[in-house]
mmCIF file of C-alpha atoms in Angstrom:
data_model
loop_
_atom_site.group_PDB
_atom_site.id
_atom_site.type_symbol
_atom_site.label_atom_id
_atom_site.label_comp_id
_atom_site.label_asym_id
_atom_site.label_seq_id
_atom_site.Cartn_x
_atom_site.Cartn_y
_atom_site.Cartn_z
ATOM 1 C CA ASP K 44 -15.272 -108.724 26.865
ATOM 2 C CA ILE K 45 -15.058 -105.095 27.940
ATOM 3 C CA ARG K 46 -13.565 -104.667 31.382
ATOM 4 C CA MET K 47 -14.861 -101.899 33.641
ATOM 5 C CA THR K 48 -12.488 -100.677 36.338
ATOM 6 C CA GLN K 49 -13.897 -98.592 39.170
ATOM 7 C CA SER K 50 -11.979 -96.496 41.660
ATOM 8 C CA PRO K 51 -11.798 -96.206 44.513
ATOM 9 C CA SER K 52 -13.150 -99.553 45.708
ATOM 10 C CA SER K 53 -14.227 -97.854 48.921
ATOM 11 C CA LEU K 54 -14.179 -94.438 50.506
ATOM 12 C CA SER K 55 -15.108 -92.804 53.779
ATOM 13 C CA ALA K 56 -16.977 -89.548 53.628
ATOM 14 C CA SER K 57 -19.123 -87.268 55.729
ATOM 15 C CA VAL K 58 -22.602 -85.921 55.154
ATOM 16 C CA GLY K 59 -22.262 -82.823 53.000
ATOM 17 C CA ASP K 60 -19.101 -83.973 51.219
ATOM 18 C CA ARG K 61 -18.697 -83.977 47.466
ATOM 19 C CA VAL K 62 -17.863 -87.475 46.207
ATOM 20 C CA THR K 63 -16.627 -88.610 42.802
ATOM 21 C CA ILE K 64 -16.385 -92.188 41.586
ATOM 22 C CA ILE K 65 -14.381 -93.060 38.491
ATOM 23 C CA CYS K 66 -15.087 -95.833 36.007
ATOM 24 C CA ARG K 67 -12.728 -96.704 33.169
ATOM 25 C CA ALA K 68 -13.582 -98.978 30.253
ATOM 26 C CA SER K 69 -10.965 -101.208 28.637
ATOM 27 C CA ARG K 70 -11.929 -99.765 25.252
ATOM 28 C CA GLY K 71 -14.116 -96.992 23.894
ATOM 29 C CA ILE K 72 -17.808 -97.400 24.627
ATOM 30 C CA SER K 73 -19.179 -94.026 23.540
ATOM 31 C CA ALA K 74 -21.590 -92.996 26.329
ATOM 32 C CA TYR K 75 -22.993 -96.464 27.022
ATOM 33 C CA VAL K 76 -22.437 -96.391 30.759
ATOM 34 C CA ASN K 77 -25.023 -96.860 33.475
ATOM 35 C CA TRP K 78 -24.720 -96.337 37.203
ATOM 36 C CA TYR K 79 -26.468 -98.304 39.947
ATOM 37 C CA GLN K 80 -26.814 -97.906 43.686
ATOM 38 C CA GLN K 81 -27.118 -100.967 45.899
ATOM 39 C CA LYS K 82 -27.875 -101.192 49.595
ATOM 40 C CA PRO K 83 -27.323 -104.359 51.675
ATOM 41 C CA GLY K 84 -29.862 -107.085 50.989
ATOM 42 C CA LYS K 85 -31.497 -105.159 48.158
ATOM 43 C CA PRO K 86 -31.290 -105.359 44.377
ATOM 44 C CA PRO K 87 -29.416 -102.645 42.501
ATOM 45 C CA LYS K 88 -31.284 -99.478 41.621
ATOM 46 C CA LEU K 89 -30.652 -97.691 38.339
ATOM 47 C CA LEU K 90 -29.486 -94.128 38.965
ATOM 48 C CA MET K 91 -28.243 -92.999 35.604
ATOM 49 C CA SER K 92 -28.122 -94.252 32.046
ATOM 50 C CA ALA K 93 -26.205 -93.145 28.971
ATOM 51 C CA ALA K 94 -23.480 -91.673 31.194
ATOM 52 C CA SER K 95 -25.446 -88.616 32.277
ATOM 53 C CA ARG K 96 -29.194 -89.264 32.004
ATOM 54 C CA LEU K 97 -30.678 -89.130 35.486
ATOM 55 C CA GLN K 98 -33.486 -91.590 36.117
ATOM 56 C CA SER K 99 -36.868 -90.303 37.193
ATOM 57 C CA GLY K 100 -37.021 -89.801 40.939
ATOM 58 C CA VAL K 101 -33.255 -89.741 41.468
ATOM 59 C CA PRO K 102 -32.116 -86.599 43.305
ATOM 60 C CA SER K 103 -30.332 -83.946 41.288
ATOM 61 C CA ARG K 104 -27.304 -84.094 43.576
ATOM 62 C CA PHE K 105 -26.291 -87.109 41.466
ATOM 63 C CA SER K 106 -24.619 -86.349 38.156
ATOM 64 C CA GLY K 107 -22.632 -88.289 35.602
ATOM 65 C CA SER K 108 -20.255 -87.485 32.820
ATOM 66 C CA GLY K 109 -17.845 -89.008 30.383
ATOM 67 C CA VAL K 110 -17.511 -90.476 26.930
ATOM 68 C CA GLY K 111 -15.190 -92.990 25.375
ATOM 69 C CA THR K 112 -13.301 -94.761 28.151
ATOM 70 C CA ASP K 113 -13.478 -92.499 31.224
ATOM 71 C CA PHE K 114 -16.617 -91.835 33.230
ATOM 72 C CA THR K 115 -17.510 -90.272 36.560
ATOM 73 C CA LEU K 116 -20.401 -90.339 38.975
ATOM 74 C CA THR K 117 -20.539 -87.355 41.309
ATOM 75 C CA ILE K 118 -22.650 -86.796 44.388
ATOM 76 C CA SER K 119 -22.537 -83.067 45.014
ATOM 77 C CA THR K 120 -23.613 -83.059 48.665
ATOM 78 C CA LEU K 121 -23.609 -86.463 50.310
ATOM 79 C CA GLN K 122 -26.763 -87.310 52.231
ATOM 80 C CA PRO K 123 -27.322 -90.068 54.829
ATOM 81 C CA ASP K 124 -29.354 -92.089 52.310
ATOM 82 C CA ASP K 125 -26.398 -92.162 49.887
ATOM 83 C CA PHE K 126 -24.224 -94.482 51.935
ATOM 84 C CA ALA K 127 -24.278 -97.542 49.721
ATOM 85 C CA THR K 128 -22.290 -99.353 47.036
ATOM 86 C CA TYR K 129 -22.224 -97.953 43.509
ATOM 87 C CA TYR K 130 -21.582 -99.856 40.304
ATOM 88 C CA CYS K 131 -20.932 -98.776 36.759
ATOM 89 C CA GLN K 132 -21.967 -100.977 33.841
ATOM 90 C CA GLN K 133 -21.251 -100.810 30.157
ATOM 91 C CA SER K 134 -24.100 -101.442 27.733
ATOM 92 C CA TYR K 135 -22.077 -100.933 24.565
ATOM 93 C CA THR K 136 -21.982 -104.651 23.922
ATOM 94 C CA THR K 137 -22.774 -107.991 25.497
ATOM 95 C CA PRO K 138 -21.924 -109.287 27.993
ATOM 96 C CA ARG K 139 -22.968 -106.132 29.798
ATOM 97 C CA THR K 140 -20.103 -106.083 32.275
ATOM 98 C CA PHE K 141 -20.041 -104.282 35.611
ATOM 99 C CA GLY K 142 -17.328 -102.479 37.470
ATOM 100 C CA GLY K 143 -16.144 -103.883 40.777
ATOM 101 C CA GLY K 144 -18.138 -101.420 42.856
ATOM 102 C CA THR K 145 -17.397 -98.487 45.152
ATOM 103 C CA LYS K 146 -18.610 -98.646 48.735
ATOM 104 C CA ILE K 147 -19.266 -95.299 50.366
ATOM 105 C CA GLU K 148 -18.975 -95.502 54.141
ATOM 106 C CA ILE K 149 -19.634 -92.999 56.862
ATOM 107 C CA LYS K 150 -16.513 -91.282 58.153
ATOM 108 C CA GLU E 80 -46.503 -101.688 38.463
ATOM 109 C CA VAL E 81 -43.545 -103.568 37.021
ATOM 110 C CA GLN E 82 -42.754 -106.709 38.984
ATOM 111 C CA LEU E 83 -40.122 -109.388 38.513
ATOM 112 C CA VAL E 84 -40.523 -112.353 40.841
ATOM 113 C CA GLU E 85 -37.830 -114.996 40.869
ATOM 114 C CA SER E 86 -38.316 -118.575 41.999
ATOM 115 C CA GLY E 87 -36.354 -121.810 42.063
ATOM 116 C CA GLU E 88 -33.747 -120.987 44.649
ATOM 117 C CA GLY E 89 -32.214 -123.806 46.593
ATOM 118 C CA LEU E 90 -29.300 -125.953 47.655
ATOM 119 C CA VAL E 91 -27.644 -128.150 45.053
ATOM 120 C CA GLN E 92 -24.541 -130.327 45.106
ATOM 121 C CA PRO E 93 -21.553 -129.574 42.880
ATOM 122 C CA GLY E 94 -22.209 -130.987 39.443
ATOM 123 C CA GLY E 95 -25.952 -130.704 39.921
ATOM 124 C CA SER E 96 -28.610 -128.694 38.104
ATOM 125 C CA LEU E 97 -31.145 -126.064 38.998
ATOM 126 C CA ARG E 98 -33.690 -124.078 37.023
ATOM 127 C CA LEU E 99 -34.499 -120.509 37.953
ATOM 128 C CA SER E 100 -37.656 -118.726 36.843
ATOM 129 C CA CYS E 101 -38.552 -115.062 36.731
ATOM 130 C CA ALA E 102 -42.227 -114.183 36.388
ATOM 131 C CA ALA E 103 -42.833 -110.733 34.929
ATOM 132 C CA SER E 104 -45.901 -108.528 35.235
ATOM 133 C CA GLY E 105 -46.926 -104.923 34.779
ATOM 134 C CA PHE E 106 -45.359 -104.488 31.340
ATOM 135 C CA THR E 107 -45.401 -106.027 27.861
ATOM 136 C CA PHE E 108 -42.833 -108.731 28.501
ATOM 137 C CA ARG E 109 -42.450 -109.821 24.891
ATOM 138 C CA THR E 110 -41.029 -106.443 23.865
ATOM 139 C CA TYR E 111 -38.120 -106.355 26.316
ATOM 140 C CA GLU E 112 -34.706 -107.934 26.442
ATOM 141 C CA MET E 113 -34.163 -109.677 29.762
ATOM 142 C CA HIS E 114 -31.043 -110.586 31.695
ATOM 143 C CA TRP E 115 -29.675 -112.502 34.661
ATOM 144 C CA VAL E 116 -27.093 -110.952 36.997
ATOM 145 C CA ARG E 117 -25.557 -112.632 40.040
ATOM 146 C CA GLN E 118 -23.759 -111.552 43.168
ATOM 147 C CA ALA E 119 -21.609 -113.920 45.176
ATOM 148 C CA PRO E 120 -21.664 -113.382 48.949
ATOM 149 C CA GLY E 121 -19.831 -110.161 49.777
ATOM 150 C CA LYS E 122 -18.850 -109.600 46.146
ATOM 151 C CA GLY E 123 -19.847 -107.341 43.278
ATOM 152 C CA LEU E 124 -22.335 -107.733 40.477
ATOM 153 C CA GLU E 125 -21.556 -110.180 37.686
ATOM 154 C CA TYR E 126 -23.438 -110.349 34.398
ATOM 155 C CA VAL E 127 -24.563 -113.927 33.717
ATOM 156 C CA SER E 128 -26.831 -114.190 30.706
ATOM 157 C CA GLY E 129 -29.490 -112.493 28.648
ATOM 158 C CA THR E 130 -31.934 -112.907 25.806
ATOM 159 C CA SER E 131 -33.464 -110.804 23.084
ATOM 160 C CA SER E 132 -37.161 -109.998 23.223
ATOM 161 C CA ASN E 133 -38.113 -112.978 21.058
ATOM 162 C CA GLY E 134 -35.597 -115.334 22.634
ATOM 163 C CA ARG E 135 -33.721 -116.023 19.420
ATOM 164 C CA ILE E 136 -30.538 -114.259 20.501
ATOM 165 C CA THR E 137 -28.847 -115.187 23.754
ATOM 166 C CA TYR E 138 -25.824 -113.868 25.605
ATOM 167 C CA TYR E 139 -23.569 -115.493 28.181
ATOM 168 C CA ALA E 140 -20.630 -114.599 30.350
ATOM 169 C CA ASP E 141 -17.597 -116.771 29.645
ATOM 170 C CA SER E 142 -17.834 -118.143 33.180
ATOM 171 C CA VAL E 143 -21.167 -119.858 32.457
ATOM 172 C CA LYS E 144 -21.016 -120.497 28.716
ATOM 173 C CA GLY E 145 -21.752 -124.122 27.922
ATOM 174 C CA ARG E 146 -23.238 -124.786 31.373
ATOM 175 C CA PHE E 147 -26.130 -122.330 31.645
ATOM 176 C CA THR E 148 -29.011 -121.872 29.205
ATOM 177 C CA VAL E 149 -31.291 -118.854 29.166
ATOM 178 C CA SER E 150 -34.747 -119.031 27.653
ATOM 179 C CA ARG E 151 -38.097 -117.318 27.832
ATOM 180 C CA ASP E 152 -41.758 -118.096 27.302
ATOM 181 C CA ASN E 153 -43.478 -114.936 26.151
ATOM 182 C CA SER E 154 -46.882 -116.603 26.417
ATOM 183 C CA LYS E 155 -46.240 -117.061 30.139
ATOM 184 C CA ASN E 156 -44.300 -113.819 30.700
ATOM 185 C CA THR E 157 -41.497 -115.846 32.222
ATOM 186 C CA LEU E 158 -37.714 -115.869 31.924
ATOM 187 C CA TYR E 159 -35.703 -118.968 32.757
ATOM 188 C CA LEU E 160 -32.135 -119.903 33.567
ATOM 189 C CA GLN E 161 -31.214 -123.569 33.366
ATOM 190 C CA MET E 162 -28.018 -124.093 35.312
ATOM 191 C CA ASP E 163 -26.115 -127.360 34.809
ATOM 192 C CA SER E 164 -22.745 -128.620 36.013
ATOM 193 C CA LEU E 165 -22.945 -126.231 38.930
ATOM 194 C CA ARG E 166 -19.751 -125.353 40.738
ATOM 195 C CA PRO E 167 -19.145 -123.889 44.203
ATOM 196 C CA ASP E 168 -18.235 -120.555 42.607
ATOM 197 C CA ASP E 169 -21.710 -120.355 41.074
ATOM 198 C CA MET E 170 -23.081 -119.813 44.553
ATOM 199 C CA ALA E 171 -24.669 -116.372 44.552
ATOM 200 C CA VAL E 172 -27.823 -114.348 44.699
ATOM 201 C CA TYR E 173 -29.313 -114.386 41.204
ATOM 202 C CA TYR E 174 -31.307 -111.423 39.951
ATOM 203 C CA CYS E 175 -33.419 -111.173 36.852
ATOM 204 C CA SER E 176 -33.573 -107.748 35.282
ATOM 205 C CA ARG E 177 -35.274 -105.909 32.481
ATOM 206 C CA GLU E 178 -33.345 -103.941 29.903
ATOM 207 C CA SER E 179 -34.917 -100.563 29.262
ATOM 208 C CA ILE E 180 -36.278 -99.658 25.867
ATOM 209 C CA GLY E 181 -34.775 -96.604 24.274
ATOM 210 C CA GLY E 182 -31.315 -97.730 23.368
ATOM 211 C CA THR E 183 -29.332 -97.091 26.542
ATOM 212 C CA GLY E 184 -29.128 -100.766 27.472
ATOM 213 C CA ALA E 185 -29.628 -99.998 31.142
ATOM 214 C CA PHE E 186 -31.344 -102.456 33.476
ATOM 215 C CA ASP E 187 -34.249 -100.442 34.816
ATOM 216 C CA TYR E 188 -36.084 -103.052 36.899
ATOM 217 C CA TRP E 189 -34.734 -105.880 39.017
ATOM 218 C CA GLY E 190 -36.221 -108.764 40.916
ATOM 219 C CA GLN E 191 -35.548 -109.196 44.621
ATOM 220 C CA GLY E 192 -33.024 -111.932 43.960
ATOM 221 C CA MET E 193 -32.763 -115.540 45.065
ATOM 222 C CA LEU E 194 -29.925 -117.432 46.641
ATOM 223 C CA VAL E 195 -28.414 -120.412 44.896
ATOM 224 C CA THR E 196 -26.224 -122.472 47.194
ATOM 225 C CA VAL E 197 -23.801 -124.989 45.705
ATOM 226 C CA SER E 198 -22.361 -127.209 48.356
ATOM 227 C CA SER E 199 -21.880 -130.856 49.202
#
């Protein structure tokens, strides 16, 4: 199975900060990475597919990049609604494994 | 409106069985791959199982292979997960999810989730 390693596992940030989350795949997966946002007690919400394709309705302050093994999710200007846990997922093959998650907390 | 509604949650003893269902509406169910993802209390997301649109191809995480069986009834727009030989570490919120069409493999819709408790 492909292992997805996210870093950091948590971070503290302030409204207005620029935040970057890293996801590394255990082997090359082209651009088959998706990013999800999850808030407590809710199901995950798809933010981005194919590494950089923003889903409809997702604010443009979210962006993604990467190909091969290294991927990033960036929030350009953190907003109060963005405090949540973020997960990467590879969809290159099955099982469609997830990263361990990155929790963004208010500083 | 796309909806995925899970049912079948409950408390089961170690070694027991439980069957989860996910009723789909608002889209042409038979054309989509479907998956199960779980989340243990306070933990991250874990892929569990999935099935091709016609149900002929199935996928499993190593942690559940041989114990869980995924299936679907396209005439009833319903996805199932039969869970046998349950263990305490299977305790989690289980989500059903739809894989988007278009080749990205992303899970674009999720159910609200249901808690499976494995305890004696």
